[in-house]
Each structure stands twice: as C-alpha cells, then as structure tokens.
Amino acid sequence: MPDQPKHGSSTVLNPKDLAALSRASTATITTQLFKLGYRNTFLAGVRLQSSPTGRMLGEAFTLRYIPAREDIDVLAAFDDYDHPQRKAIESTKSGQILVMDCRQETRAASAGHILLTRAAARGAAGVVTDGSLRDIAGISELDMPVYAAAPAAMTNLATHHAVDLNVPIGCAGVPIFPGDILVGDSDGVVCVPRHLVSDIAQPAAEQEALEDFILSQVQAGVGLRGTYPPDEQTMERYARYCGNHPSYKEDLA
C-alpha cells in the first residue's frame, strides 16, 4: 500500500521557518511549492478586503458550509449561541486564521463586520473565505487581514448552512487541512501544507534575496538575458555582492 499523503497539525513548526515565510511573498512561496510538484496552492479569486499593516501568516482553523435549507436556515437559528458560524469565531485561537469553505458561492455573505471584529479582538491572524462578506466598509478598516471573493449584503442563511469546524475543506478550489499554514499579501493567499514548511522556508528566503538583487540589476538598466533567470556570471556578481554585504541575505530572510 502506498504511503498516505501527509496532512494535519501534528508537525512541529520551527519559529525561524515561520519568520522566513512571513517575509516571503506569495509569489515566491507558490514558486517553491511548484518546484516540489504542488500546483494547486493559490486561492484564486480571493482578494484582500481590509487594511492590515503587514502580511498574513497563521495556522488554518476551518469552517465548512453546505447549501442552506429553507426549513432550517431561518433567522431564529442565530438565537443558538452554539450556531457553528458563531462557534467558529469563538473557537479560532490567537494566531490562527479562520478559513471558510463557501463553495465559492457569493450571493450571500459568509460573515460580517461584527463577527470579524470579534475575531480580531480574539487575536485571529486573519479570516479567509471563498464566499462574500457583508458590511464591507467596516471590514475595510480592520487591521486584521481579511480575504474574500466579493461583498454581499444578504445574510448567510439565504444560501449557507454552517456544519463543520476544523475539518479538511476546499477554499477557492484549494484543499485546506486544519493546521496548514496560510500566507497572505497584496497578491492573495497561498496555502502551505504544514509538513512542507521546513522544506520551503529557507529556499523561499534565498529566492527573495536573489530576486531582490536581480531587481536592482534590472532597475540599473541591465537586460534580462543572463540576468533573469541568472546565468553563471550574474550568480558570481551576486556572490561578490553578498560577500561585500554579509548581512544582506540575513536582513531579507
């Protein structure tokens, strides 16, 4: 029997690896995952809706929605304080990212400003949904990173029925397992399978450092041939630059 794919939250993460990922762009991270054969890691169509001061990084805590049913999903459902949507907000721990599987259905919101404000107060590292959000004007002012596919005024009960917490889900077509690491920036959100964090963190830092050097060369007027991708001569110049600036890669990583 072949080995089963790794997933879940059992892998212990090195803080240095997480720090390296927090400084790497989603473009760099997707490239590193692509090198390992992972092509479906970027949550396409999910866009930044808030005003965070930095990038998003944290462990996934998941909420799964199924289509609503008219006799169950009525406004009185929210009278239950243990409604899965509300329970998800109160269960997401500091440093975790609430990730919602809405089946890419955007006709009704998966959450709103009040719930996301509560998540921020609890120290959540972010919220990600492949559905929509309501009260987007208030959400746009939150410092917590919030990613969604669209705004929508309709309450989630119109199309969504919250069922499961912290189970494997699909978000924007990407498999998300509880404990996976999500990184977000202005380009969007990438999911790093938890067991791959240590494999890509340092290579991502090295790629960032090299590409920063390449960008400086292009800005100085150097042509792309031999520069991007770098040939042997460019790599020699890069090595000399790093030798003359010993803290260069450390500062970027």
Tab-separated table of C-alpha atoms in Angstrom, residues 8 19 54 103 128 187 228 233 236:
chain	number	residue	atom	x	y	z
A	8	GLY	CA	-2.906	17.637	9.805
A	19	ALA	CA	9.553	34.028	10.317
A	54	GLY	CA	1.616	43.597	7.436
A	103	ARG	CA	-18.269	26.522	-2.237
A	128	VAL	CA	-10.265	33.911	4.552
A	187	ASP	CA	-1.447	39.282	-4.396
A	228	TYR	CA	16.590	36.717	-15.205
A	233	GLN	CA	28.177	35.472	-14.381
A	236	GLU	CA	29.131	35.359	-9.468
